[in-house]
Short mmCIF file of C-alpha atoms in Angstrom, two decimals:
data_model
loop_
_atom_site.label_atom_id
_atom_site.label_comp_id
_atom_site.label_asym_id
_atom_site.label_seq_id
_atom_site.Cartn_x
_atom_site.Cartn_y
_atom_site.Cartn_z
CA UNK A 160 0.00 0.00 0.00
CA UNK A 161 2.74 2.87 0.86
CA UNK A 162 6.20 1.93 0.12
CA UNK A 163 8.72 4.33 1.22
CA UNK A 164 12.14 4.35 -0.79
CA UNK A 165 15.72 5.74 0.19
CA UNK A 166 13.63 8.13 2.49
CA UNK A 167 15.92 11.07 3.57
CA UNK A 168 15.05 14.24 5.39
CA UNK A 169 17.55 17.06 6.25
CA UNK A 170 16.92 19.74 8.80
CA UNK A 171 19.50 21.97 7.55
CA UNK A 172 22.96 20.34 7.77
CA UNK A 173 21.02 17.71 10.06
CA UNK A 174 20.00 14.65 8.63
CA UNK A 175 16.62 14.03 10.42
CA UNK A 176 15.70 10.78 8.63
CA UNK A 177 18.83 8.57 6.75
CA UNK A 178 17.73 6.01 3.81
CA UNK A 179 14.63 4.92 5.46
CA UNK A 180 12.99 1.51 3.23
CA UNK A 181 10.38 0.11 4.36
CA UNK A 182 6.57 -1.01 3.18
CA UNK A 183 3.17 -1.13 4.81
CA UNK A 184 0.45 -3.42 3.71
CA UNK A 185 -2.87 -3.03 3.58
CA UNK A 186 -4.54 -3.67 6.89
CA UNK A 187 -1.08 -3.80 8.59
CA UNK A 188 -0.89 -2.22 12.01
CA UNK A 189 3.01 -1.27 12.08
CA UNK A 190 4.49 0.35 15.27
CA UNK A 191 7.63 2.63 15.91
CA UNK A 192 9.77 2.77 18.53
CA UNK A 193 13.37 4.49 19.28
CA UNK A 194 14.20 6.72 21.47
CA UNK A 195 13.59 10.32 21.22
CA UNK A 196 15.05 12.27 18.22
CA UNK A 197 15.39 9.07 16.79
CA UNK A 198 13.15 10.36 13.89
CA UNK A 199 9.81 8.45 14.48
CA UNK A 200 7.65 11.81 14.13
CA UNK A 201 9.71 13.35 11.44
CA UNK A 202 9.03 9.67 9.40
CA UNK A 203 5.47 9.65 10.14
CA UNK A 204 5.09 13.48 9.47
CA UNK A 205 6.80 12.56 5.80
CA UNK A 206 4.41 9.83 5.23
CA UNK A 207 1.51 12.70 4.74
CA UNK A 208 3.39 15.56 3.59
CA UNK A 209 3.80 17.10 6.59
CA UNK A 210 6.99 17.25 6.74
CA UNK A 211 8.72 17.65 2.33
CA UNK A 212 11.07 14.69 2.15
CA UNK A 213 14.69 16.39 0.96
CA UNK A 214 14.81 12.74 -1.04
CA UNK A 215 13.74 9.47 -1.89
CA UNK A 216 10.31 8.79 -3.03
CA UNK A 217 7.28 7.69 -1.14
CA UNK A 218 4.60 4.91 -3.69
CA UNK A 219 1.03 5.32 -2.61
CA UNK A 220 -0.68 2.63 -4.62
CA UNK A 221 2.14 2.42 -7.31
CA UNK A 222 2.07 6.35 -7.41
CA UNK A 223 4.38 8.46 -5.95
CA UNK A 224 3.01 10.98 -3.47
CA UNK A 225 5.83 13.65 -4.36
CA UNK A 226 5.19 13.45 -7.73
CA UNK A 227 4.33 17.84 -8.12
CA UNK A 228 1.29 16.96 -10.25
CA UNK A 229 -0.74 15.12 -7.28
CA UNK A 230 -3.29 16.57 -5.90
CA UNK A 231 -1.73 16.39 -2.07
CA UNK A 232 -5.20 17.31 -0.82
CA UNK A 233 -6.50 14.41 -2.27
CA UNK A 234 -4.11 11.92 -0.93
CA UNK A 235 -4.03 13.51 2.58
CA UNK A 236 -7.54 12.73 2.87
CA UNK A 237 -6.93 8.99 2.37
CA UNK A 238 -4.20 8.82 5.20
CA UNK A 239 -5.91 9.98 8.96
CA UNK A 240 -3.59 11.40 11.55
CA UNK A 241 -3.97 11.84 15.36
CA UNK A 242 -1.51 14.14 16.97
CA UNK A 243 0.32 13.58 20.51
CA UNK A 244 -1.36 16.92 21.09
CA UNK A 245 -5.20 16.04 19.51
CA UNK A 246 -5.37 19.82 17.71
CA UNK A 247 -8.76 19.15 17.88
CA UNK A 248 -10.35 22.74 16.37
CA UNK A 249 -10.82 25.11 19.19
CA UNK A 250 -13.66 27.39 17.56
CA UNK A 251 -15.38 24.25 16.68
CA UNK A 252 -17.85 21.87 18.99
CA UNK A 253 -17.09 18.30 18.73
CA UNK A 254 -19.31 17.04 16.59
CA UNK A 255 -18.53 20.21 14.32
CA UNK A 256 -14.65 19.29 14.55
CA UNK A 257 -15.62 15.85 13.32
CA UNK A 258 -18.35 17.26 10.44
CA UNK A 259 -15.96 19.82 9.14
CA UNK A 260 -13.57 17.91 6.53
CA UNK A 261 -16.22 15.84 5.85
CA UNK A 262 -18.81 18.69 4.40
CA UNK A 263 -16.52 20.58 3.25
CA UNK A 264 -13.46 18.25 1.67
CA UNK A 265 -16.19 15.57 0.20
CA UNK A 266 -18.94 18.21 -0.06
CA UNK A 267 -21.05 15.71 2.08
CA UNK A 268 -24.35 17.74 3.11
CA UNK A 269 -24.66 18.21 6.97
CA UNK A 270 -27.39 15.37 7.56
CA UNK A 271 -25.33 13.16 6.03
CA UNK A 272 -22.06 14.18 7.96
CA UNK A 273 -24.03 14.47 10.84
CA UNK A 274 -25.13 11.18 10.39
CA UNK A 275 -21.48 9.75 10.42
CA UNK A 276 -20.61 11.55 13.02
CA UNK A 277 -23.49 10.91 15.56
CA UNK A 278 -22.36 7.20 14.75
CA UNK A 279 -18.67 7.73 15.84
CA UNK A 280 -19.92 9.32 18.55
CA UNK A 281 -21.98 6.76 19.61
CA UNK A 282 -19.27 4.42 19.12
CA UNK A 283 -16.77 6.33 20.86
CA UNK A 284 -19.07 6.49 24.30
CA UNK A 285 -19.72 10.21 23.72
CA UNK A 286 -22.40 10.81 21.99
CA UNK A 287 -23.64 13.56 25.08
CA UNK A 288 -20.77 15.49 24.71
CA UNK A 289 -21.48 16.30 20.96
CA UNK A 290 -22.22 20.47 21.52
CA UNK A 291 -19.23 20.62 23.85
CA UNK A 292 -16.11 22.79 23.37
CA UNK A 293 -12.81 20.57 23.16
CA UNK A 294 -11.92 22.50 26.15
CA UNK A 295 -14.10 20.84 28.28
CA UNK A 296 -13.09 17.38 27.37
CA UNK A 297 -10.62 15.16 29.39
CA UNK A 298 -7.36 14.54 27.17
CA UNK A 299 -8.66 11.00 26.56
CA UNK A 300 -11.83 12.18 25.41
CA UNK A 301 -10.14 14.69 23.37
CA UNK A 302 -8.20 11.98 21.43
CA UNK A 303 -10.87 9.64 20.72
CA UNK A 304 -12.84 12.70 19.47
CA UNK A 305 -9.64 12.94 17.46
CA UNK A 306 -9.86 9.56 16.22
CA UNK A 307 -13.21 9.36 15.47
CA UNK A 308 -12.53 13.00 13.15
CA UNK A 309 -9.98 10.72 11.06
CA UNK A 310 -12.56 7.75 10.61
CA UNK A 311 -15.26 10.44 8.95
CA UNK A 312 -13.32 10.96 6.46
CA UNK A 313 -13.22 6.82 5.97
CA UNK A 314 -9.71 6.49 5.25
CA UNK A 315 -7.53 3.51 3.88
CA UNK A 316 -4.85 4.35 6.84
CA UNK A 317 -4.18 6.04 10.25
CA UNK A 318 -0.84 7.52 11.37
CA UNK A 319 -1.01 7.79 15.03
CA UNK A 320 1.67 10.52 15.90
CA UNK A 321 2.53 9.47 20.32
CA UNK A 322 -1.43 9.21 20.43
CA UNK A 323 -1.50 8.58 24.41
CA UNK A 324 1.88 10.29 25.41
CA UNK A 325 0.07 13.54 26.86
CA UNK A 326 -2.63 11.53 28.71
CA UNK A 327 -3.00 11.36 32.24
CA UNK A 328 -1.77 7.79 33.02
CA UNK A 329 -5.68 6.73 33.41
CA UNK A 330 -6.53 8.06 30.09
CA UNK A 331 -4.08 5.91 28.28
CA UNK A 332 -6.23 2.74 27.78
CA UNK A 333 -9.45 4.00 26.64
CA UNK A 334 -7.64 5.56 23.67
CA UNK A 335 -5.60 1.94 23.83
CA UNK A 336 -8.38 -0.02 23.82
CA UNK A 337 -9.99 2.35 20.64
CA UNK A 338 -7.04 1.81 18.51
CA UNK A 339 -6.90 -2.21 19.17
CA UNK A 340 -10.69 -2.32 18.10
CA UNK A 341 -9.40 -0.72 15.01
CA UNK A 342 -6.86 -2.81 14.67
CA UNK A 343 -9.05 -5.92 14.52
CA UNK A 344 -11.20 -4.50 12.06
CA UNK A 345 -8.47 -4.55 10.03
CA UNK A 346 -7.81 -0.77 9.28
CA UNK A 347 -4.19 0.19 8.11
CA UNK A 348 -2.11 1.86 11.23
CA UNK A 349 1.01 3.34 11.57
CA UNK A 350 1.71 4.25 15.36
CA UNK A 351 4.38 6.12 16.86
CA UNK A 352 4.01 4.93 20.48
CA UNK A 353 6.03 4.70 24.12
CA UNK A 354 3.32 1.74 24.70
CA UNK A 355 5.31 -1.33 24.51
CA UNK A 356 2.19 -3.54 25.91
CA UNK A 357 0.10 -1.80 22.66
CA UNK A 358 3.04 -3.03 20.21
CA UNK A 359 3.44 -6.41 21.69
CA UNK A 360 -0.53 -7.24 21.70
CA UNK A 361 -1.49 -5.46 18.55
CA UNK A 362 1.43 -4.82 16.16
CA UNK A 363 1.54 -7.37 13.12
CA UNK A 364 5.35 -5.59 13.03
CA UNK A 365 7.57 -3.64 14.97
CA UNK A 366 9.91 -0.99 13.83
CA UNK A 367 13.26 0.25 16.03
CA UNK A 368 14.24 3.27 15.10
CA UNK A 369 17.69 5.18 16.15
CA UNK A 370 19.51 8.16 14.94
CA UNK A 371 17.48 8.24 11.76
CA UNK A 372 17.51 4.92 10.72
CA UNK A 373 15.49 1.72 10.83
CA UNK A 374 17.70 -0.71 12.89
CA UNK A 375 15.37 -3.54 13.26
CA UNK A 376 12.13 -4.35 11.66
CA UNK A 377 10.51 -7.81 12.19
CA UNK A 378 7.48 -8.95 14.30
CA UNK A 379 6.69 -8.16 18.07
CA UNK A 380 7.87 -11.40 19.50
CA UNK A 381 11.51 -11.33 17.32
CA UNK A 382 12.03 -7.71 18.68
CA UNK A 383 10.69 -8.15 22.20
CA UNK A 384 12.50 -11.66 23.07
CA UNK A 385 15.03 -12.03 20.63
CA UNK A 386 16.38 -8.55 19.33
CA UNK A 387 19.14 -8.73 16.95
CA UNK A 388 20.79 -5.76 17.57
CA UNK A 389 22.48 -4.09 20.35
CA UNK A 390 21.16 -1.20 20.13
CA UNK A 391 17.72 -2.53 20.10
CA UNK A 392 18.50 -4.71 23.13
CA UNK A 393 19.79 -1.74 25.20
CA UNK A 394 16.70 0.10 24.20
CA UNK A 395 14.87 -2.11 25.29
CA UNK A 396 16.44 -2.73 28.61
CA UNK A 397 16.01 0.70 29.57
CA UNK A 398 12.40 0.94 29.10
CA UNK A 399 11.38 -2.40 30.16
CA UNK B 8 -18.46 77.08 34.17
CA UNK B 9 -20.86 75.55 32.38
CA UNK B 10 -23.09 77.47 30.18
CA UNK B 11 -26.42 75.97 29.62
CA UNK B 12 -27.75 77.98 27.11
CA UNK B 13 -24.95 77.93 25.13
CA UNK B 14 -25.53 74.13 25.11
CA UNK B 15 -28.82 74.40 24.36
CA UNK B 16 -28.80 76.53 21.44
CA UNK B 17 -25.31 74.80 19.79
CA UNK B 18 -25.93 70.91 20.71
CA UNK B 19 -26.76 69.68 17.21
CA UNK B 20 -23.20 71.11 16.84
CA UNK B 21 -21.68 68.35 18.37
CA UNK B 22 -24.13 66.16 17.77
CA UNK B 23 -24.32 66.13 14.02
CA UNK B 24 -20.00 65.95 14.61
CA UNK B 25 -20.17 62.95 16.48
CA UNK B 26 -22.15 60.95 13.76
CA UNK B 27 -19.77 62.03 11.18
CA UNK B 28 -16.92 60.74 13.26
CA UNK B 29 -18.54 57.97 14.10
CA UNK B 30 -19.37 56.91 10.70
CA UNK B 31 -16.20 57.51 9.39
CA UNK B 32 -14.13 55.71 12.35
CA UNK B 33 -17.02 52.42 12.32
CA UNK B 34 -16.44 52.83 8.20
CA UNK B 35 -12.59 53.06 8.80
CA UNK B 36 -12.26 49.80 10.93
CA UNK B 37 -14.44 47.96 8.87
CA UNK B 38 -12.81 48.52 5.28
CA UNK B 39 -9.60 49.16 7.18
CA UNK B 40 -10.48 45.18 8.46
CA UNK B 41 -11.10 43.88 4.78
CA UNK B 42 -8.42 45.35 3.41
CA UNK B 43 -6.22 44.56 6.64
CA UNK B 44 -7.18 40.71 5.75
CA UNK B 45 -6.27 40.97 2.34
CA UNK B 46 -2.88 42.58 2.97
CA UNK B 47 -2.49 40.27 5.68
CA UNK B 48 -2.88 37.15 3.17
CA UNK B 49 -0.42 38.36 1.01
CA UNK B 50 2.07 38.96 3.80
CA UNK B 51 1.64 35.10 4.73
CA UNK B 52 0.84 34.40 1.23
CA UNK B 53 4.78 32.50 0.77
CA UNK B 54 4.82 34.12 -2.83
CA UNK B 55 7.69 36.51 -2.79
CA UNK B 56 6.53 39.16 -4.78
CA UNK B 57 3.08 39.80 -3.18
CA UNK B 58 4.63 39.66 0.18
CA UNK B 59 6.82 42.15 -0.96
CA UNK B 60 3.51 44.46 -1.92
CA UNK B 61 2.00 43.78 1.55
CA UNK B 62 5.31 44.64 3.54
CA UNK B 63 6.16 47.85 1.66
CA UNK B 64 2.33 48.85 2.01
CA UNK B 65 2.57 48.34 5.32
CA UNK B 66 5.49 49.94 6.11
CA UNK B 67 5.08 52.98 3.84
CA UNK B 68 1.69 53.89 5.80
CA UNK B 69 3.13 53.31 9.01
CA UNK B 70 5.77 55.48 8.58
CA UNK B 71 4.38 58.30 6.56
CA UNK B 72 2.24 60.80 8.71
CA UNK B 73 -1.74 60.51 8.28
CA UNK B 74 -1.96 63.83 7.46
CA UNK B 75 0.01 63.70 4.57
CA UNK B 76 -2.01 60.74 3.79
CA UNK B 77 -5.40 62.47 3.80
CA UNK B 78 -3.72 65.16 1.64
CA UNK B 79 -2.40 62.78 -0.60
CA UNK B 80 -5.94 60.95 -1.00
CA UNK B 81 -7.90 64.03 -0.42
CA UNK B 82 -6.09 65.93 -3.57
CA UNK B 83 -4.62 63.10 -5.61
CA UNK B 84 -7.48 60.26 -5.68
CA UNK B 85 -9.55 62.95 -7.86
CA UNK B 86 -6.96 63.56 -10.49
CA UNK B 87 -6.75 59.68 -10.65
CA UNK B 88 -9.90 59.04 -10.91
CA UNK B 89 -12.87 60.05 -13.88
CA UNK B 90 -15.98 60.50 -11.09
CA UNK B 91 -16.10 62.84 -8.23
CA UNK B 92 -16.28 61.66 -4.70
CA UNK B 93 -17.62 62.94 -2.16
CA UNK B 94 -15.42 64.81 0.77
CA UNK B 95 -16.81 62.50 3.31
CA UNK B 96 -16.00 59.37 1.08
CA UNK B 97 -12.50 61.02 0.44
CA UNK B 98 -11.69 61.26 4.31
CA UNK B 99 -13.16 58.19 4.72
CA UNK B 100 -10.69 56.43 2.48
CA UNK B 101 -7.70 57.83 3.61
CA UNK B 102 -8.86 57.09 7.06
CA UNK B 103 -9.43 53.07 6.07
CA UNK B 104 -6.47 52.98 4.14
CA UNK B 105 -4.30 53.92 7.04
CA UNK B 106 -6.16 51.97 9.81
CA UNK B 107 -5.62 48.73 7.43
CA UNK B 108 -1.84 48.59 7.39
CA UNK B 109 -2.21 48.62 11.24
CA UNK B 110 -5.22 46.10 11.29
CA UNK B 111 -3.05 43.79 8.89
CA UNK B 112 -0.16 43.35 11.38
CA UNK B 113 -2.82 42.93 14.15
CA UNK B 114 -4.47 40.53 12.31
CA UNK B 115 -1.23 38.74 11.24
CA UNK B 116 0.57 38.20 15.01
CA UNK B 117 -3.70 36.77 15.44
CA UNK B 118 -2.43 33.82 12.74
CA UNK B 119 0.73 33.68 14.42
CA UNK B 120 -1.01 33.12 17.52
CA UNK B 121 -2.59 30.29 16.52
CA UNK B 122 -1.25 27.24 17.22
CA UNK B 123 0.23 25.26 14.39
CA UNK B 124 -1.13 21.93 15.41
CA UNK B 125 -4.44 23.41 14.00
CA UNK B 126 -3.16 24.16 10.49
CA UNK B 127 -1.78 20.40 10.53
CA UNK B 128 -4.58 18.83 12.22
CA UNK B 129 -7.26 20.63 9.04
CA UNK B 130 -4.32 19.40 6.36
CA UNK B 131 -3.87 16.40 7.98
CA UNK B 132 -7.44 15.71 7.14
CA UNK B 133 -7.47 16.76 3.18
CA UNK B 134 -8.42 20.28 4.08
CA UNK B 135 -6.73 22.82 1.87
CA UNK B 136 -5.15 26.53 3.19
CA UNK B 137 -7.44 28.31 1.86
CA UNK B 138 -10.45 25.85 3.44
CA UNK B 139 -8.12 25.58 7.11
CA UNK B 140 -7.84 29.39 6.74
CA UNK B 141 -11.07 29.86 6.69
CA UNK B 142 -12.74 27.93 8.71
CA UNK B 143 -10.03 27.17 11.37
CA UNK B 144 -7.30 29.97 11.46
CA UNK B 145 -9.26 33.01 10.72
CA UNK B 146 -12.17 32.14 12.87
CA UNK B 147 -9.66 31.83 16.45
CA UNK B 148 -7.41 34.44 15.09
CA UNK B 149 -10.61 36.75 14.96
CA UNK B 150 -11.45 36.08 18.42
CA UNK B 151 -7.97 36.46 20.11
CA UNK B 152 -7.31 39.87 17.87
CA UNK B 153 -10.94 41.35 18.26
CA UNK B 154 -10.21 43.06 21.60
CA UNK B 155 -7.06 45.05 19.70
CA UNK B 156 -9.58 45.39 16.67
CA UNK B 157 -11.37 46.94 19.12
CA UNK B 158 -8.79 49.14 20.24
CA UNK B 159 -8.13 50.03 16.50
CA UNK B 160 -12.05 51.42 16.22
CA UNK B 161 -10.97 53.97 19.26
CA UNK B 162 -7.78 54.96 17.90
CA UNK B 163 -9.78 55.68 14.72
CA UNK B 164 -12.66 57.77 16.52
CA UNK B 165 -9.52 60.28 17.88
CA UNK B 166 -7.36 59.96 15.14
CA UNK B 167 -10.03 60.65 12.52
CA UNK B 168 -10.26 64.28 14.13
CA UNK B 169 -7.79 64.69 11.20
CA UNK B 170 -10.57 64.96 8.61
CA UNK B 171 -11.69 68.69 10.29
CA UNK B 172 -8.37 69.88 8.04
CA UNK B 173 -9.81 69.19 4.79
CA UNK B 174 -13.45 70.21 5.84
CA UNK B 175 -15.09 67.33 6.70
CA UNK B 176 -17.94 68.62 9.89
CA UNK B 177 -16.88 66.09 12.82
CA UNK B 178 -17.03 67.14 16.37
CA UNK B 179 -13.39 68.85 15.83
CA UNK B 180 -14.76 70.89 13.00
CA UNK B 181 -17.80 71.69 14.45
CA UNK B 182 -16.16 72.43 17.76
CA UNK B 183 -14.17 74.92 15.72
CA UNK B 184 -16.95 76.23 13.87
CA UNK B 185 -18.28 77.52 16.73
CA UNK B 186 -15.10 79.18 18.19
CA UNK B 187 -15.86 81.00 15.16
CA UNK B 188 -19.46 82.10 15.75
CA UNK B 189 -19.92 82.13 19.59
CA UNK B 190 -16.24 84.36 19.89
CA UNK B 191 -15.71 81.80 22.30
CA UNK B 192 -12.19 80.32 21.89
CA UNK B 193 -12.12 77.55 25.06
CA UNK B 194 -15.64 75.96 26.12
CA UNK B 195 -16.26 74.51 22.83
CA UNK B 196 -12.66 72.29 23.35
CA UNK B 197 -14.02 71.17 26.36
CA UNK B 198 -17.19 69.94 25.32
CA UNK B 199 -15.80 68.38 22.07
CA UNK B 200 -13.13 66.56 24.39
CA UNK B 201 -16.32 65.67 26.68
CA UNK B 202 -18.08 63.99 23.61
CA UNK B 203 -15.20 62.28 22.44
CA UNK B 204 -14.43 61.11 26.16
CA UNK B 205 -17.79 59.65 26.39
CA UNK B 206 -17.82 57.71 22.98
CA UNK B 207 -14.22 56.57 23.42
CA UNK B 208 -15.09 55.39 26.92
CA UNK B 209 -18.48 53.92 26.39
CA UNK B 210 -16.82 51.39 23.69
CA UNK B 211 -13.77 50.55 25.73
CA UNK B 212 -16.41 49.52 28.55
CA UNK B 213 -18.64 47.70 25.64
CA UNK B 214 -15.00 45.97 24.28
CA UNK B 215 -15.03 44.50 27.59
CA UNK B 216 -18.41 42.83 27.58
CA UNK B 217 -18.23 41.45 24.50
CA UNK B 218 -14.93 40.04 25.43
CA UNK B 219 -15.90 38.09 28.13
CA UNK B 220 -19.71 37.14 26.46
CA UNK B 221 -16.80 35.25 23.64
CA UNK B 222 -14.76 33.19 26.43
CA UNK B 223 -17.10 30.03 26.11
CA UNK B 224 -14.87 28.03 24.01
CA UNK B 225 -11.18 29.05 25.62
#
């Protein structure tokens, strides 16, 4: 489904991102780790354009996204993104932060929107908080409202950017437990995440990243028990 | 001290004045806003050239002196252009003109404000600038700059006192007017400075409402 070639991304004279390869599947849940300023954002931000690759090429469906004559729009709406910080829209109440794109990217009318929104909502557990400001939602509330803002726009992938690193502790597994029900239902995710209980359960692959690179890539149970580098292994021993 | 008859027989004075000034300072802030947001665009348009335009405009009327501004409009627009305009039109021009290089760079530390998280979050999700402008920058930028927009509308209701140089009847001109006819060279100041007190005052204390009335969704 996405194939990302030779990825490289300079900040400057700092190489951000060095020869990343790597390809996602359809219906693949793929998971990130490294530690910090390894790159894992800065990768994920590339994946949607975020962030302009300095080179390399990213295939979406044998096209390349950075091909100047796609419509980025277009593409952006296919791949969802939650943010470590939510950005839900401040001026906007939640069912009109997860309406917006909808009516006004895919020119849905507001019933319809509505409609796909009140059943997120109701999905989500929070159907009575629909007229509220995000300001008066709990972090975890804010990020499933977050999540369920992706879904409207029914896309073929999530990126989940740290999804649950700004929650209170007891937030972190109702947002969790969202993204695994996902996950069964086969949708395409690519998480940046500090959970290593979420990559172990739920990840069909695991990705180490350090400095830049990709140092390991194989499933959960190769990383976790058996990881082939050292790097990896004294990551590893440090957080777990 | 105070004279009761002479306020009596002189009040539509002042009062016809105050509309004037009022109408041209509420028309100065609210062109001055549309063409504030336009120049403001530009500015953070990313295409060199029209950023260019928007920063020179911007600085040229902030550091030229209104005055020669209004003289500039009030004898130069009518050369330029083919149809007469009125004087009150004229004033009211140079006034908007000036108040929207000031009301761009209010509006544009507004965007700035903003956090960028917002501008990713409405790309993330296919939206394009001009759609996450519009219905996700603008709108929050709007609210956090509308107290200093606010501000701008006062500014404009002293600063437009200007317009009495090139004849237009505001509460300065009018004040004057009757130095003229009452031989009465002080007590007119002081009532003009009374009735702009009042206005000025009455919509700093209004500002203030409608600030907190808009806190709902911080």
């Amino acid at each position: 489904m996405i194939d990302v070639i030779n990825l490289n991304k300079k900040f400057g004279e700092l190489n951000v991102l060095t020869d990343i390869n790597t390809s996602i599947k359809r219906g693949e849940v793929v998971v990130i780790i490294g530690p910090s300023g390894s790159g894992k954002s800065t990768f994920l931000r590339c994946l949607n354009l975020l962030e302009q690759p300095t080179s390399g090429d990213i295939i979406f469906e044998g096209k390349s996204i950075l091909n100047q004559k796609l419509n980025i729009e277009n593409y952006r709406q296919k791949i969802g993104m939650v943010f470590q910080q939510f950005n839900l829209f401040n001026n906007k109440t939640v069912i009109e932060n997860i309406t917006l794109a909808p009516m006004k990217v895919k020119n849905l009318s507001r019933e319809e929107a509505e409609k796909i929104a009140m059943k997120l909502l109701k999905r989500i557990g929070l159907e009575n908080k629909k007229d509220e400001y995000p300001n008066k939602l709990s972090g975890g509330q804010k990020q499933r409202v977050a999540i369920a803002r992706a879904l409207a726009m029914q896309p073929e992938a999530i990126i989940f950017d740290e999804p649950t690193s700004a929650l209170d502790p007891e937030m972190v597994s109702e947002v969790l437990e969202l993204m695994k029900e996902l996950a069964i239902e086969g949708m395409t995710m690519i998480v940046v995440t500090h959970e290593m209980s979420f990559a172990r359960e739920v990840a069909k692959r695991v990705i180490f990243m350090d400095e830049g690179s990709i140092i390991e890539d194989d499933i959960p149970e190769e990383i976790f028990t058996n990881p082939k580098n050292p790097r990896t292994r004294d990551f590893l021993n440090k957080i777990l | 001290m105070i004279d009761i008859e002479f306020i009596t027989t002189y009040y539509s004075y002042f009062l016809e004045g105050a509309k004037i000034t009022l109408m041209i300072s509420l028309f100065g802030v609210i062109f001055g806003t549309f063409l504030g947001i336009i120049v403001c665009l530009l500015k953070i348009s990313n295409i060199k050239i029209l950023e260019i335009i928007s920063s020179a405009y911007i600085e040229i009327i902030r550091g030229t002196p209104m005055l020669l501004q209004l003289y500039i409009v009030y004898y130069g627009l009518p050369m330029a252009l083919p149809f007469e305009l009125s004087r009150m039109t004229l004033g009211t021009i140079a006034v908007f003109l000036n108040s929207s290089a000031y009301i761009a760079e209010i509006l544009r530390a507004g965007i700035n404000s903003i956090d960028k998280g917002q501008m990713e979050a409405a790309k993330s999700l296919g939206m394009s600038n001009k759609l996450s402008m519009r219905y996700v920058i603008l709108p929050q930028a709007f609210k956090n700059v509308l107290p200093a927009l606010g501000n701008e509308f006062i500014t404009l209701i002293k600063e437009s006192a200007i317009v009495s140089v090139v004849g237009i009847h505001d509460i300065m001109y009018n004040s004057d007017t009757l130095r003229g006819i009452t031989y009465k060279p002080f007590m007119p100041l002081v009532y003009a400075a009374l009735i702009y007190f009042i206005m000025t005052f009455t919509l700093s204390k209004a500002m203030g409402k409608i600030e907190g009335s808009m806190k709902k969704s911080d």
